[in-house]
Amino acid sequence: MVSVDTKKKAWIGDVKNAGRAWHPQGQPEQVRRKDCVDKRLGKGIPYGVYDITANNGWVSVGIDHDTARFAAESLHRWWQQMGSRVYPKAKALLVTADAGGSNGYRIRLWKVALQELADTIG
């Protein structure tokens, strides 16, 4: 059983981040003065897969668009790299989602992409 969702999009590059990062005293991380859009680098779009049973997470980061195909591909990559190794005898996979955005229950492409994933991994 996994839970999937898109996380907060973030600018890529040396922009200010309100979070915390520890550095040696007197050696702060250098960032740009203004957080202007860098169209060359763009935004990172993180899509998370959380394995509820194993309490493990997986994040795929895209730079194009948050789409149903991207969501399904993130789930597929999680299965290839983690899920199939943790659950080699699995016969089913329950995917829970908040049903908004790219993984909305009304999004036909999400349903099609999930079916293609099911067909691919058996």
PDB file of C-alpha atoms in Angstrom:
ATOM      1  CA  MET A   1       0.000   0.000   0.000  1.00  0.00           C
ATOM      2  CA  VAL A   2       1.454   3.343  -1.043  1.00  0.00           C
ATOM      3  CA  SER A   3       0.337   6.948  -0.885  1.00  0.00           C
ATOM      4  CA  VAL A   4       1.230   9.269  -3.775  1.00  0.00           C
ATOM      5  CA  ASP A   5       1.196  13.050  -4.123  1.00  0.00           C
ATOM      6  CA  THR A   6       2.910  16.009  -5.740  1.00  0.00           C
ATOM      7  CA  LYS A   7       4.960  18.084  -3.327  1.00  0.00           C
ATOM      8  CA  LYS A   8       5.697  21.818  -3.322  1.00  0.00           C
ATOM      9  CA  LYS A   9       7.365  23.011  -6.519  1.00  0.00           C
ATOM     10  CA  ALA A  10      10.663  24.834  -5.992  1.00  0.00           C
ATOM     11  CA  TRP A  11      13.007  26.937  -8.077  1.00  0.00           C
ATOM     12  CA  ILE A  12      16.205  25.129  -9.004  1.00  0.00           C
ATOM     13  CA  GLY A  13      19.522  26.846  -8.385  1.00  0.00           C
ATOM     14  CA  ASP A  14      21.158  29.048  -5.798  1.00  0.00           C
ATOM     15  CA  VAL A  15      17.979  30.678  -4.463  1.00  0.00           C
ATOM     16  CA  LYS A  16      17.166  31.476  -0.865  1.00  0.00           C
ATOM     17  CA  ASN A  17      15.464  28.645   1.017  1.00  0.00           C
ATOM     18  CA  ALA A  18      13.563  29.304   4.235  1.00  0.00           C
ATOM     19  CA  GLY A  19      14.567  25.891   5.632  1.00  0.00           C
ATOM     20  CA  ARG A  20      17.638  25.144   7.729  1.00  0.00           C
ATOM     21  CA  ALA A  21      21.044  23.981   6.588  1.00  0.00           C
ATOM     22  CA  TRP A  22      23.976  23.750   8.962  1.00  0.00           C
ATOM     23  CA  HIS A  23      27.314  25.173   7.826  1.00  0.00           C
ATOM     24  CA  PRO A  24      30.544  25.851   9.712  1.00  0.00           C
ATOM     25  CA  GLN A  25      30.423  29.186  11.514  1.00  0.00           C
ATOM     26  CA  GLY A  26      31.392  32.062   9.239  1.00  0.00           C
ATOM     27  CA  GLN A  27      30.888  30.022   6.046  1.00  0.00           C
ATOM     28  CA  PRO A  28      27.284  30.700   4.958  1.00  0.00           C
ATOM     29  CA  GLU A  29      25.985  29.275   1.706  1.00  0.00           C
ATOM     30  CA  GLN A  30      26.036  31.882  -1.050  1.00  0.00           C
ATOM     31  CA  VAL A  31      22.704  32.565  -2.773  1.00  0.00           C
ATOM     32  CA  ARG A  32      21.405  35.127  -5.249  1.00  0.00           C
ATOM     33  CA  ARG A  33      20.183  38.395  -3.782  1.00  0.00           C
ATOM     34  CA  LYS A  34      16.852  38.213  -5.550  1.00  0.00           C
ATOM     35  CA  ASP A  35      14.838  35.115  -6.282  1.00  0.00           C
ATOM     36  CA  CYS A  36      14.187  35.947  -9.909  1.00  0.00           C
ATOM     37  CA  VAL A  37      13.020  33.251 -12.250  1.00  0.00           C
ATOM     38  CA  ASP A  38      15.904  31.435 -13.926  1.00  0.00           C
ATOM     39  CA  LYS A  39      14.201  30.116 -17.056  1.00  0.00           C
ATOM     40  CA  ARG A  40      17.305  28.119 -17.932  1.00  0.00           C
ATOM     41  CA  LEU A  41      17.032  26.014 -14.740  1.00  0.00           C
ATOM     42  CA  GLY A  42      13.254  26.205 -14.197  1.00  0.00           C
ATOM     43  CA  LYS A  43      11.288  24.638 -11.367  1.00  0.00           C
ATOM     44  CA  GLY A  44      11.661  21.234  -9.791  1.00  0.00           C
ATOM     45  CA  ILE A  45       8.431  19.260  -9.453  1.00  0.00           C
ATOM     46  CA  PRO A  46       8.762  16.609  -6.731  1.00  0.00           C
ATOM     47  CA  TYR A  47       6.346  13.674  -6.795  1.00  0.00           C
ATOM     48  CA  GLY A  48       6.369  11.481  -3.723  1.00  0.00           C
ATOM     49  CA  VAL A  49       5.566   7.816  -3.203  1.00  0.00           C
ATOM     50  CA  TYR A  50       5.241   6.825   0.451  1.00  0.00           C
ATOM     51  CA  ASP A  51       5.304   3.123   1.348  1.00  0.00           C
ATOM     52  CA  ILE A  52       2.945   3.038   4.326  1.00  0.00           C
ATOM     53  CA  THR A  53       3.906  -0.469   5.454  1.00  0.00           C
ATOM     54  CA  ALA A  54       7.689  -0.024   5.331  1.00  0.00           C
ATOM     55  CA  ASN A  55       7.573   3.667   6.352  1.00  0.00           C
ATOM     56  CA  ASN A  56       9.829   4.587   3.403  1.00  0.00           C
ATOM     57  CA  GLY A  57       9.579   7.399   0.906  1.00  0.00           C
ATOM     58  CA  TRP A  58      10.606   7.895  -2.712  1.00  0.00           C
ATOM     59  CA  VAL A  59      10.727  11.211  -4.544  1.00  0.00           C
ATOM     60  CA  SER A  60      11.022  11.707  -8.293  1.00  0.00           C
ATOM     61  CA  VAL A  61      11.819  15.238  -9.427  1.00  0.00           C
ATOM     62  CA  GLY A  62      10.725  16.424 -12.838  1.00  0.00           C
ATOM     63  CA  ILE A  63      11.373  19.754 -14.510  1.00  0.00           C
ATOM     64  CA  ASP A  64       8.724  19.758 -17.233  1.00  0.00           C
ATOM     65  CA  HIS A  65       5.101  19.529 -16.061  1.00  0.00           C
ATOM     66  CA  ASP A  66       3.091  17.903 -13.278  1.00  0.00           C
ATOM     67  CA  THR A  67       1.021  15.485 -15.353  1.00  0.00           C
ATOM     68  CA  ALA A  68      -0.717  12.161 -14.828  1.00  0.00           C
ATOM     69  CA  ARG A  69       1.981  10.484 -16.943  1.00  0.00           C
ATOM     70  CA  PHE A  70       4.683  11.927 -14.686  1.00  0.00           C
ATOM     71  CA  ALA A  71       2.799  10.701 -11.613  1.00  0.00           C
ATOM     72  CA  ALA A  72       2.417   7.185 -13.013  1.00  0.00           C
ATOM     73  CA  GLU A  73       6.054   7.090 -14.160  1.00  0.00           C
ATOM     74  CA  SER A  74       7.175   8.111 -10.659  1.00  0.00           C
ATOM     75  CA  LEU A  75       5.163   5.219  -9.248  1.00  0.00           C
ATOM     76  CA  HIS A  76       6.646   2.885 -11.869  1.00  0.00           C
ATOM     77  CA  ARG A  77      10.200   3.930 -10.983  1.00  0.00           C
ATOM     78  CA  TRP A  78       9.457   3.420  -7.294  1.00  0.00           C
ATOM     79  CA  TRP A  79       8.251  -0.104  -8.090  1.00  0.00           C
ATOM     80  CA  GLN A  80      11.331  -0.884 -10.192  1.00  0.00           C
ATOM     81  CA  GLN A  81      13.871   0.460  -7.688  1.00  0.00           C
ATOM     82  CA  MET A  82      12.255  -0.181  -4.294  1.00  0.00           C
ATOM     83  CA  GLY A  83       8.848  -1.816  -4.258  1.00  0.00           C
ATOM     84  CA  SER A  84       9.677  -4.971  -6.205  1.00  0.00           C
ATOM     85  CA  ARG A  85      12.742  -5.539  -4.005  1.00  0.00           C
ATOM     86  CA  VAL A  86      10.897  -5.051  -0.717  1.00  0.00           C
ATOM     87  CA  TYR A  87       7.845  -7.034  -1.870  1.00  0.00           C
ATOM     88  CA  PRO A  88       9.121  -9.628  -4.375  1.00  0.00           C
ATOM     89  CA  LYS A  89       6.039 -11.861  -3.943  1.00  0.00           C
ATOM     90  CA  ALA A  90       3.462  -9.060  -4.187  1.00  0.00           C
ATOM     91  CA  LYS A  91       0.300  -9.877  -6.123  1.00  0.00           C
ATOM     92  CA  ALA A  92      -1.391  -6.476  -5.727  1.00  0.00           C
ATOM     93  CA  LEU A  93      -0.562  -2.830  -5.087  1.00  0.00           C
ATOM     94  CA  LEU A  94      -3.008  -0.434  -3.423  1.00  0.00           C
ATOM     95  CA  VAL A  95      -2.364   3.184  -4.425  1.00  0.00           C
ATOM     96  CA  THR A  96      -3.963   5.934  -2.346  1.00  0.00           C
ATOM     97  CA  ALA A  97      -4.067   9.512  -3.615  1.00  0.00           C
ATOM     98  CA  ASP A  98      -5.690  12.785  -2.575  1.00  0.00           C
ATOM     99  CA  ALA A  99      -7.550  12.806  -5.916  1.00  0.00           C
ATOM    100  CA  GLY A 100      -6.527  16.324  -6.863  1.00  0.00           C
ATOM    101  CA  GLY A 101      -4.266  17.668  -9.575  1.00  0.00           C
ATOM    102  CA  SER A 102      -2.411  15.156 -11.743  1.00  0.00           C
ATOM    103  CA  ASN A 103      -3.778  12.146  -9.850  1.00  0.00           C
ATOM    104  CA  GLY A 104      -7.391  13.266  -9.654  1.00  0.00           C
ATOM    105  CA  TYR A 105     -10.149  10.671  -9.837  1.00  0.00           C
ATOM    106  CA  ARG A 106     -11.728  12.535 -12.759  1.00  0.00           C
ATOM    107  CA  ILE A 107      -8.495  12.667 -14.772  1.00  0.00           C
ATOM    108  CA  ARG A 108      -8.871  10.017 -17.456  1.00  0.00           C
ATOM    109  CA  LEU A 109      -5.146  10.054 -18.271  1.00  0.00           C
ATOM    110  CA  TRP A 110      -4.357   9.128 -14.632  1.00  0.00           C
ATOM    111  CA  LYS A 111      -6.633   6.084 -14.909  1.00  0.00           C
ATOM    112  CA  VAL A 112      -5.135   5.095 -18.266  1.00  0.00           C
ATOM    113  CA  ALA A 113      -1.569   5.571 -16.980  1.00  0.00           C
ATOM    114  CA  LEU A 114      -2.307   3.460 -13.879  1.00  0.00           C
ATOM    115  CA  GLN A 115      -3.766   0.689 -16.046  1.00  0.00           C
ATOM    116  CA  GLU A 116      -0.690   0.773 -18.288  1.00  0.00           C
ATOM    117  CA  LEU A 117       1.483   0.536 -15.163  1.00  0.00           C
ATOM    118  CA  ALA A 118      -0.542  -2.430 -13.902  1.00  0.00           C
ATOM    119  CA  ASP A 119      -0.213  -4.138 -17.288  1.00  0.00           C
ATOM    120  CA  THR A 120       3.555  -3.493 -17.317  1.00  0.00           C
ATOM    121  CA  ILE A 121       4.332  -4.781 -13.825  1.00  0.00           C
ATOM    122  CA  GLY A 122       1.714  -7.522 -13.855  1.00  0.00           C
TER     123      GLY A 122
END
